[in-house]
Amino acid sequence: MMRLNKFLTKAGMFARRKCDQYIFSGFVYVNGKRITNPGLKIDENKDEVVLFNKKIVFKKKYKYIILNKPKDCVTTLDDERGRKKVVDYIDIKERLFPVGRLDIDTTGVLLLTNDGEVSYRLSHPKYEINKVYNVSLDKKISRGDIEKLKKGVEIGKDEVVYGSVKIIENSSKKYVVSITVHTGRKRQVKRMFNVLGYSVLELDRVEFAGMVKDGLKPGEWRNLTKEEVDSLKNMIN
Ligand code: URA
């Protein structure tokens, strides 16, 4: 809820004093009714405001954030079990929601925004957004299995997904690969390796739509730059 004159000012129409004048002079209608009180409280998401016979669309200022998600927190906004949530790490007044989801024990790049359209599109398979994960496995991966992942593996009924794999570490104790996928099915990466007989010991998302952690420690976040937001929007237009 906000005052009518504030709504018009924030919508970028005119300066506050001009908006007051237009309201006093009877040029403003709210839900079809002429309003001359600039202090009237309106719901910016529901009420229809018309000035000079034109519907005013409220320009919401969107926020776009990158968080390096730590372990032991959930990407859901409400958790009936009272577990720590990713939004608990972000101390700002806007209510943001994560773009897609990560499992409780998965770490790494998570975008959060209040821009529903951008979030929806970034999660849509049609746009083939790159997601890169570093995966710690319980054993050495074979060439054959790398090929199988490339050609597609069935992780559920009628659910075939693809990934291109690079070996990062292949010593006698640590087996780490990177996998790039374009879809975001539930527990997708773990299921891809599980069906081939591997256990995933650690999962870290190192890139989402070209965005990388770049010095953010687990639990730290920053606003995306204007250039980064523009690049995201270019990918989904
Ligand atoms: N794939 C998974 O299995 N888990 C995640 O958190 C993300 C991708």
PDB file of C-alpha atoms and ligand atoms in Angstrom:
ATOM      1  CA  MET A   1       0.000   0.000   0.000  1.00  0.00           C
ATOM      2  CA  MET A   2       1.183   3.544  -0.647  1.00  0.00           C
ATOM      3  CA  ARG A   3      -0.120   7.085  -0.926  1.00  0.00           C
ATOM      4  CA  LEU A   4      -1.545   8.029  -4.306  1.00  0.00           C
ATOM      5  CA  ASN A   5       0.866  10.937  -4.823  1.00  0.00           C
ATOM      6  CA  LYS A   6       3.829   8.708  -3.962  1.00  0.00           C
ATOM      7  CA  PHE A   7       2.574   6.106  -6.424  1.00  0.00           C
ATOM      8  CA  LEU A   8       2.442   8.656  -9.252  1.00  0.00           C
ATOM      9  CA  THR A   9       5.864  10.044  -8.369  1.00  0.00           C
ATOM     10  CA  LYS A  10       7.420   6.590  -8.150  1.00  0.00           C
ATOM     11  CA  ALA A  11       5.811   5.569 -11.410  1.00  0.00           C
ATOM     12  CA  GLY A  12       8.046   8.266 -12.870  1.00  0.00           C
ATOM     13  CA  MET A  13       5.221  10.499 -14.077  1.00  0.00           C
ATOM     14  CA  PHE A  14       5.983  13.939 -12.635  1.00  0.00           C
ATOM     15  CA  ALA A  15       7.548  15.565  -9.582  1.00  0.00           C
ATOM     16  CA  ARG A  16       5.594  15.084  -6.354  1.00  0.00           C
ATOM     17  CA  ARG A  17       4.193  18.664  -6.328  1.00  0.00           C
ATOM     18  CA  LYS A  18       2.927  18.378  -9.906  1.00  0.00           C
ATOM     19  CA  CYS A  19       1.300  15.057  -9.058  1.00  0.00           C
ATOM     20  CA  ASP A  20      -0.467  16.681  -6.093  1.00  0.00           C
ATOM     21  CA  GLN A  21      -1.734  19.450  -8.367  1.00  0.00           C
ATOM     22  CA  TYR A  22      -3.144  17.014 -10.909  1.00  0.00           C
ATOM     23  CA  ILE A  23      -4.848  15.037  -8.136  1.00  0.00           C
ATOM     24  CA  PHE A  24      -6.378  18.196  -6.584  1.00  0.00           C
ATOM     25  CA  SER A  25      -7.567  19.291 -10.019  1.00  0.00           C
ATOM     26  CA  GLY A  26      -9.449  16.033 -10.560  1.00  0.00           C
ATOM     27  CA  PHE A  27      -7.375  14.461 -13.323  1.00  0.00           C
ATOM     28  CA  VAL A  28      -6.724  11.235 -11.427  1.00  0.00           C
ATOM     29  CA  TYR A  29      -9.057   8.238 -11.195  1.00  0.00           C
ATOM     30  CA  VAL A  30      -8.610   5.179  -9.003  1.00  0.00           C
ATOM     31  CA  ASN A  31     -10.658   2.151 -10.049  1.00  0.00           C
ATOM     32  CA  GLY A  32     -12.877   4.423 -12.112  1.00  0.00           C
ATOM     33  CA  LYS A  33     -13.555   6.929  -9.318  1.00  0.00           C
ATOM     34  CA  ARG A  34     -12.221  10.487  -9.399  1.00  0.00           C
ATOM     35  CA  ILE A  35      -9.922  11.044  -6.427  1.00  0.00           C
ATOM     36  CA  THR A  36      -8.817  14.475  -5.186  1.00  0.00           C
ATOM     37  CA  ASN A  37      -7.019  13.350  -2.029  1.00  0.00           C
ATOM     38  CA  PRO A  38      -3.262  12.851  -2.684  1.00  0.00           C
ATOM     39  CA  GLY A  39      -2.905  10.964   0.594  1.00  0.00           C
ATOM     40  CA  LEU A  40      -5.365   8.203  -0.331  1.00  0.00           C
ATOM     41  CA  LYS A  41      -3.786   4.812   0.315  1.00  0.00           C
ATOM     42  CA  ILE A  42      -3.795   2.569  -2.734  1.00  0.00           C
ATOM     43  CA  ASP A  43      -2.559  -0.932  -3.465  1.00  0.00           C
ATOM     44  CA  GLU A  44       0.057  -0.475  -6.186  1.00  0.00           C
ATOM     45  CA  ASN A  45      -0.312  -4.110  -7.282  1.00  0.00           C
ATOM     46  CA  LYS A  46      -4.086  -4.149  -7.603  1.00  0.00           C
ATOM     47  CA  ASP A  47      -5.649  -0.716  -7.968  1.00  0.00           C
ATOM     48  CA  GLU A  48      -6.030   0.821 -11.402  1.00  0.00           C
ATOM     49  CA  VAL A  49      -4.798   4.394 -11.498  1.00  0.00           C
ATOM     50  CA  VAL A  50      -5.617   6.585 -14.491  1.00  0.00           C
ATOM     51  CA  LEU A  51      -4.149  10.032 -15.186  1.00  0.00           C
ATOM     52  CA  PHE A  52      -5.177  12.049 -18.238  1.00  0.00           C
ATOM     53  CA  ASN A  53      -7.119   8.992 -19.432  1.00  0.00           C
ATOM     54  CA  LYS A  54      -3.982   6.819 -19.376  1.00  0.00           C
ATOM     55  CA  LYS A  55      -3.480   3.813 -17.131  1.00  0.00           C
ATOM     56  CA  ILE A  56      -0.358   4.262 -15.039  1.00  0.00           C
ATOM     57  CA  VAL A  57       1.871   1.233 -14.802  1.00  0.00           C
ATOM     58  CA  PHE A  58       3.903   1.181 -11.633  1.00  0.00           C
ATOM     59  CA  LYS A  59       7.561   0.731 -12.422  1.00  0.00           C
ATOM     60  CA  LYS A  60       8.818  -1.520  -9.707  1.00  0.00           C
ATOM     61  CA  LYS A  61      12.521  -1.304  -9.024  1.00  0.00           C
ATOM     62  CA  TYR A  62      13.777  -4.822  -9.325  1.00  0.00           C
ATOM     63  CA  LYS A  63      16.677  -6.300  -7.442  1.00  0.00           C
ATOM     64  CA  TYR A  64      19.014  -8.975  -8.725  1.00  0.00           C
ATOM     65  CA  ILE A  65      21.419 -10.645  -6.349  1.00  0.00           C
ATOM     66  CA  ILE A  66      24.023 -13.398  -6.502  1.00  0.00           C
ATOM     67  CA  LEU A  67      24.593 -15.467  -3.361  1.00  0.00           C
ATOM     68  CA  ASN A  68      27.231 -18.098  -2.736  1.00  0.00           C
ATOM     69  CA  LYS A  69      24.876 -20.559  -1.077  1.00  0.00           C
ATOM     70  CA  PRO A  70      26.391 -22.354   1.893  1.00  0.00           C
ATOM     71  CA  LYS A  71      25.484 -25.897   2.934  1.00  0.00           C
ATOM     72  CA  ASP A  72      22.659 -26.593   5.355  1.00  0.00           C
ATOM     73  CA  CYS A  73      20.162 -24.028   4.095  1.00  0.00           C
ATOM     74  CA  VAL A  74      17.092 -24.488   1.940  1.00  0.00           C
ATOM     75  CA  THR A  75      16.047 -22.518  -1.136  1.00  0.00           C
ATOM     76  CA  THR A  76      12.351 -22.638  -0.230  1.00  0.00           C
ATOM     77  CA  LEU A  77      10.886 -19.486   1.303  1.00  0.00           C
ATOM     78  CA  ASP A  78       8.951 -21.272   4.025  1.00  0.00           C
ATOM     79  CA  ASP A  79      10.256 -24.315   5.760  1.00  0.00           C
ATOM     80  CA  GLU A  80       7.926 -26.113   8.126  1.00  0.00           C
ATOM     81  CA  ARG A  81      10.917 -27.817   9.734  1.00  0.00           C
ATOM     82  CA  GLY A  82      12.429 -24.457  10.667  1.00  0.00           C
ATOM     83  CA  ARG A  83      15.677 -25.020   8.788  1.00  0.00           C
ATOM     84  CA  LYS A  84      17.855 -22.093   7.789  1.00  0.00           C
ATOM     85  CA  LYS A  85      16.782 -20.485   4.508  1.00  0.00           C
ATOM     86  CA  VAL A  86      18.932 -18.841   1.832  1.00  0.00           C
ATOM     87  CA  VAL A  87      16.915 -15.620   2.209  1.00  0.00           C
ATOM     88  CA  ASP A  88      18.065 -15.439   5.852  1.00  0.00           C
ATOM     89  CA  TYR A  89      21.498 -14.484   4.493  1.00  0.00           C
ATOM     90  CA  ILE A  90      20.140 -11.458   2.651  1.00  0.00           C
ATOM     91  CA  ASP A  91      19.354  -8.547   4.943  1.00  0.00           C
ATOM     92  CA  ILE A  92      17.389  -6.225   2.680  1.00  0.00           C
ATOM     93  CA  LYS A  93      13.808  -5.018   2.826  1.00  0.00           C
ATOM     94  CA  GLU A  94      12.677  -6.407  -0.538  1.00  0.00           C
ATOM     95  CA  ARG A  95      11.220  -9.894  -0.589  1.00  0.00           C
ATOM     96  CA  LEU A  96      13.376 -11.843  -3.026  1.00  0.00           C
ATOM     97  CA  PHE A  97      12.958 -15.366  -4.257  1.00  0.00           C
ATOM     98  CA  PRO A  98      15.565 -17.780  -5.603  1.00  0.00           C
ATOM     99  CA  VAL A  99      15.802 -18.458  -9.334  1.00  0.00           C
ATOM    100  CA  GLY A 100      15.343 -22.232  -9.398  1.00  0.00           C
ATOM    101  CA  ARG A 101      16.413 -24.413  -6.517  1.00  0.00           C
ATOM    102  CA  LEU A 102      19.460 -26.058  -5.012  1.00  0.00           C
ATOM    103  CA  ASP A 103      19.428 -28.972  -2.577  1.00  0.00           C
ATOM    104  CA  ILE A 104      20.128 -28.310   1.084  1.00  0.00           C
ATOM    105  CA  ASP A 105      23.653 -29.748   0.799  1.00  0.00           C
ATOM    106  CA  THR A 106      24.493 -28.106  -2.551  1.00  0.00           C
ATOM    107  CA  THR A 107      26.680 -25.010  -2.456  1.00  0.00           C
ATOM    108  CA  GLY A 108      27.420 -22.245  -4.914  1.00  0.00           C
ATOM    109  CA  VAL A 109      25.885 -19.748  -7.292  1.00  0.00           C
ATOM    110  CA  LEU A 110      22.268 -18.857  -6.630  1.00  0.00           C
ATOM    111  CA  LEU A 111      20.523 -15.850  -8.135  1.00  0.00           C
ATOM    112  CA  LEU A 112      17.692 -14.175  -6.263  1.00  0.00           C
ATOM    113  CA  THR A 113      15.318 -11.530  -7.551  1.00  0.00           C
ATOM    114  CA  ASN A 114      11.852 -10.051  -7.215  1.00  0.00           C
ATOM    115  CA  ASP A 115      11.543  -9.888 -11.012  1.00  0.00           C
ATOM    116  CA  GLY A 116       9.101 -12.730 -11.662  1.00  0.00           C
ATOM    117  CA  GLU A 117       9.416 -12.604 -15.444  1.00  0.00           C
ATOM    118  CA  VAL A 118      13.210 -12.846 -15.492  1.00  0.00           C
ATOM    119  CA  SER A 119      13.139 -15.608 -12.895  1.00  0.00           C
ATOM    120  CA  TYR A 120      10.560 -17.587 -14.860  1.00  0.00           C
ATOM    121  CA  ARG A 121      12.476 -17.307 -18.119  1.00  0.00           C
ATOM    122  CA  LEU A 122      15.864 -18.148 -16.599  1.00  0.00           C
ATOM    123  CA  SER A 123      14.319 -21.354 -15.265  1.00  0.00           C
ATOM    124  CA  HIS A 124      12.625 -22.275 -18.553  1.00  0.00           C
ATOM    125  CA  PRO A 125      14.354 -25.067 -20.532  1.00  0.00           C
ATOM    126  CA  LYS A 126      13.623 -23.233 -23.793  1.00  0.00           C
ATOM    127  CA  TYR A 127      16.375 -20.679 -23.096  1.00  0.00           C
ATOM    128  CA  GLU A 128      18.990 -23.390 -22.428  1.00  0.00           C
ATOM    129  CA  ILE A 129      20.663 -21.453 -19.642  1.00  0.00           C
ATOM    130  CA  ASN A 130      24.115 -22.836 -18.781  1.00  0.00           C
ATOM    131  CA  LYS A 131      24.522 -24.321 -15.327  1.00  0.00           C
ATOM    132  CA  VAL A 132      27.954 -25.627 -14.399  1.00  0.00           C
ATOM    133  CA  TYR A 133      28.545 -27.837 -11.365  1.00  0.00           C
ATOM    134  CA  ASN A 134      31.701 -29.223  -9.797  1.00  0.00           C
ATOM    135  CA  VAL A 135      30.875 -32.709  -8.679  1.00  0.00           C
ATOM    136  CA  SER A 136      32.907 -34.782  -6.218  1.00  0.00           C
ATOM    137  CA  LEU A 137      32.409 -38.460  -6.963  1.00  0.00           C
ATOM    138  CA  ASP A 138      33.122 -41.586  -4.954  1.00  0.00           C
ATOM    139  CA  LYS A 139      35.183 -43.129  -7.751  1.00  0.00           C
ATOM    140  CA  LYS A 140      36.911 -42.441 -11.023  1.00  0.00           C
ATOM    141  CA  ILE A 141      34.592 -41.756 -13.928  1.00  0.00           C
ATOM    142  CA  SER A 142      35.039 -43.855 -17.063  1.00  0.00           C
ATOM    143  CA  ARG A 143      35.288 -42.493 -20.617  1.00  0.00           C
ATOM    144  CA  GLY A 144      32.214 -44.560 -21.482  1.00  0.00           C
ATOM    145  CA  ASP A 145      30.120 -42.874 -18.823  1.00  0.00           C
ATOM    146  CA  ILE A 146      31.254 -39.410 -19.949  1.00  0.00           C
ATOM    147  CA  GLU A 147      29.990 -40.372 -23.414  1.00  0.00           C
ATOM    148  CA  LYS A 148      26.696 -41.662 -21.974  1.00  0.00           C
ATOM    149  CA  LEU A 149      26.124 -38.352 -20.151  1.00  0.00           C
ATOM    150  CA  LYS A 150      26.770 -36.488 -23.392  1.00  0.00           C
ATOM    151  CA  LYS A 151      24.305 -38.625 -25.365  1.00  0.00           C
ATOM    152  CA  GLY A 152      21.676 -38.423 -22.610  1.00  0.00           C
ATOM    153  CA  VAL A 153      20.756 -40.513 -19.582  1.00  0.00           C
ATOM    154  CA  GLU A 154      17.287 -41.442 -18.384  1.00  0.00           C
ATOM    155  CA  ILE A 155      16.885 -40.234 -14.796  1.00  0.00           C
ATOM    156  CA  GLY A 156      13.180 -40.966 -14.498  1.00  0.00           C
ATOM    157  CA  LYS A 157      10.207 -41.994 -16.551  1.00  0.00           C
ATOM    158  CA  ASP A 158      10.512 -40.125 -19.881  1.00  0.00           C
ATOM    159  CA  GLU A 159      13.144 -37.878 -18.336  1.00  0.00           C
ATOM    160  CA  VAL A 160      16.273 -37.866 -20.486  1.00  0.00           C
ATOM    161  CA  VAL A 161      18.869 -35.230 -19.663  1.00  0.00           C
ATOM    162  CA  TYR A 162      22.270 -34.344 -21.070  1.00  0.00           C
ATOM    163  CA  GLY A 163      25.512 -33.039 -19.694  1.00  0.00           C
ATOM    164  CA  SER A 164      28.987 -32.353 -20.942  1.00  0.00           C
ATOM    165  CA  VAL A 165      31.669 -33.471 -18.529  1.00  0.00           C
ATOM    166  CA  LYS A 166      35.272 -32.368 -18.004  1.00  0.00           C
ATOM    167  CA  ILE A 167      37.635 -34.033 -15.586  1.00  0.00           C
ATOM    168  CA  ILE A 168      39.022 -31.632 -12.993  1.00  0.00           C
ATOM    169  CA  GLU A 169      40.774 -33.939 -10.555  1.00  0.00           C
ATOM    170  CA  ASN A 170      41.394 -37.624 -10.970  1.00  0.00           C
ATOM    171  CA  SER A 171      43.885 -38.601  -8.286  1.00  0.00           C
ATOM    172  CA  SER A 172      43.743 -41.780  -6.233  1.00  0.00           C
ATOM    173  CA  LYS A 173      41.730 -40.016  -3.512  1.00  0.00           C
ATOM    174  CA  LYS A 174      39.698 -37.273  -5.162  1.00  0.00           C
ATOM    175  CA  TYR A 175      37.496 -37.572  -8.195  1.00  0.00           C
ATOM    176  CA  VAL A 176      36.114 -34.224  -9.265  1.00  0.00           C
ATOM    177  CA  VAL A 177      34.423 -33.480 -12.568  1.00  0.00           C
ATOM    178  CA  SER A 178      32.642 -30.452 -13.945  1.00  0.00           C
ATOM    179  CA  ILE A 179      29.337 -30.932 -15.703  1.00  0.00           C
ATOM    180  CA  THR A 180      27.436 -28.397 -17.781  1.00  0.00           C
ATOM    181  CA  VAL A 181      23.678 -28.863 -18.074  1.00  0.00           C
ATOM    182  CA  HIS A 182      20.872 -26.769 -19.520  1.00  0.00           C
ATOM    183  CA  THR A 183      17.923 -28.091 -17.572  1.00  0.00           C
ATOM    184  CA  GLY A 184      17.061 -27.890 -13.893  1.00  0.00           C
ATOM    185  CA  ARG A 185      15.104 -30.989 -12.930  1.00  0.00           C
ATOM    186  CA  LYS A 186      14.814 -31.850  -9.275  1.00  0.00           C
ATOM    187  CA  ARG A 187      18.118 -33.326  -7.998  1.00  0.00           C
ATOM    188  CA  GLN A 188      19.117 -33.605 -11.643  1.00  0.00           C
ATOM    189  CA  VAL A 189      22.903 -33.799 -11.352  1.00  0.00           C
ATOM    190  CA  LYS A 190      22.874 -36.290  -8.487  1.00  0.00           C
ATOM    191  CA  ARG A 191      20.396 -38.483 -10.334  1.00  0.00           C
ATOM    192  CA  MET A 192      22.496 -38.351 -13.529  1.00  0.00           C
ATOM    193  CA  PHE A 193      25.503 -39.770 -11.711  1.00  0.00           C
ATOM    194  CA  ASN A 194      23.465 -42.108  -9.517  1.00  0.00           C
ATOM    195  CA  VAL A 195      21.915 -43.911 -12.496  1.00  0.00           C
ATOM    196  CA  LEU A 196      25.435 -44.635 -13.754  1.00  0.00           C
ATOM    197  CA  GLY A 197      26.467 -46.067 -10.379  1.00  0.00           C
ATOM    198  CA  TYR A 198      28.321 -43.120  -8.799  1.00  0.00           C
ATOM    199  CA  SER A 199      27.639 -41.401  -5.491  1.00  0.00           C
ATOM    200  CA  VAL A 200      27.861 -37.628  -5.388  1.00  0.00           C
ATOM    201  CA  LEU A 201      29.835 -36.610  -2.304  1.00  0.00           C
ATOM    202  CA  GLU A 202      29.807 -32.838  -2.879  1.00  0.00           C
ATOM    203  CA  LEU A 203      27.994 -30.604  -5.339  1.00  0.00           C
ATOM    204  CA  ASP A 204      28.988 -27.018  -5.984  1.00  0.00           C
ATOM    205  CA  ARG A 205      27.414 -24.808  -8.631  1.00  0.00           C
ATOM    206  CA  VAL A 206      30.195 -22.703 -10.085  1.00  0.00           C
ATOM    207  CA  GLU A 207      28.210 -20.923 -12.788  1.00  0.00           C
ATOM    208  CA  PHE A 208      24.628 -20.013 -13.592  1.00  0.00           C
ATOM    209  CA  ALA A 209      23.840 -18.093 -16.780  1.00  0.00           C
ATOM    210  CA  GLY A 210      27.424 -16.861 -16.976  1.00  0.00           C
ATOM    211  CA  MET A 211      27.406 -15.582 -13.360  1.00  0.00           C
ATOM    212  CA  VAL A 212      30.241 -16.855 -11.167  1.00  0.00           C
ATOM    213  CA  LYS A 213      31.067 -16.590  -7.444  1.00  0.00           C
ATOM    214  CA  ASP A 214      34.162 -14.565  -8.039  1.00  0.00           C
ATOM    215  CA  GLY A 215      35.494 -14.153  -4.511  1.00  0.00           C
ATOM    216  CA  LEU A 216      32.163 -14.446  -2.665  1.00  0.00           C
ATOM    217  CA  LYS A 217      32.603 -16.650   0.390  1.00  0.00           C
ATOM    218  CA  PRO A 218      29.804 -19.078   1.386  1.00  0.00           C
ATOM    219  CA  GLY A 219      26.918 -16.968   2.745  1.00  0.00           C
ATOM    220  CA  GLU A 220      28.120 -13.769   1.033  1.00  0.00           C
ATOM    221  CA  TRP A 221      26.122 -11.994  -1.647  1.00  0.00           C
ATOM    222  CA  ARG A 222      26.263  -8.914  -3.835  1.00  0.00           C
ATOM    223  CA  ASN A 223      23.996  -7.033  -6.216  1.00  0.00           C
ATOM    224  CA  LEU A 224      24.509  -7.872  -9.865  1.00  0.00           C
ATOM    225  CA  THR A 225      25.957  -4.999 -11.872  1.00  0.00           C
ATOM    226  CA  LYS A 226      23.877  -3.299 -14.546  1.00  0.00           C
ATOM    227  CA  GLU A 227      25.997  -5.044 -17.206  1.00  0.00           C
ATOM    228  CA  GLU A 228      25.312  -8.422 -15.618  1.00  0.00           C
ATOM    229  CA  VAL A 229      21.559  -7.784 -15.475  1.00  0.00           C
ATOM    230  CA  ASP A 230      21.611  -6.661 -19.126  1.00  0.00           C
ATOM    231  CA  SER A 231      23.485  -9.802 -20.112  1.00  0.00           C
ATOM    232  CA  LEU A 232      20.907 -11.982 -18.309  1.00  0.00           C
ATOM    233  CA  LYS A 233      18.080 -10.177 -20.056  1.00  0.00           C
ATOM    234  CA  ASN A 234      19.767 -10.614 -23.444  1.00  0.00           C
ATOM    235  CA  MET A 235      19.864 -14.364 -22.912  1.00  0.00           C
ATOM    236  CA  ILE A 236      16.112 -14.592 -22.440  1.00  0.00           C
ATOM    237  CA  ASN A 237      14.831 -12.160 -25.020  1.00  0.00           C
TER     238      ASN A 237
HETATM  239  N1  URA B   1      21.334 -31.074  -9.222  1.00  0.00           N
HETATM  240  C1  URA B   1      21.221 -31.693  -8.030  1.00  0.00           C
HETATM  241  O1  URA B   1      21.220 -32.907  -7.941  1.00  0.00           O
HETATM  242  N2  URA B   1      21.125 -30.931  -6.934  1.00  0.00           N
HETATM  243  C2  URA B   1      21.182 -29.572  -6.972  1.00  0.00           C
HETATM  244  O2  URA B   1      21.108 -28.939  -5.925  1.00  0.00           O
HETATM  245  C3  URA B   1      21.299 -28.956  -8.223  1.00  0.00           C
HETATM  246  C4  URA B   1      21.372 -29.734  -9.337  1.00  0.00           C
END
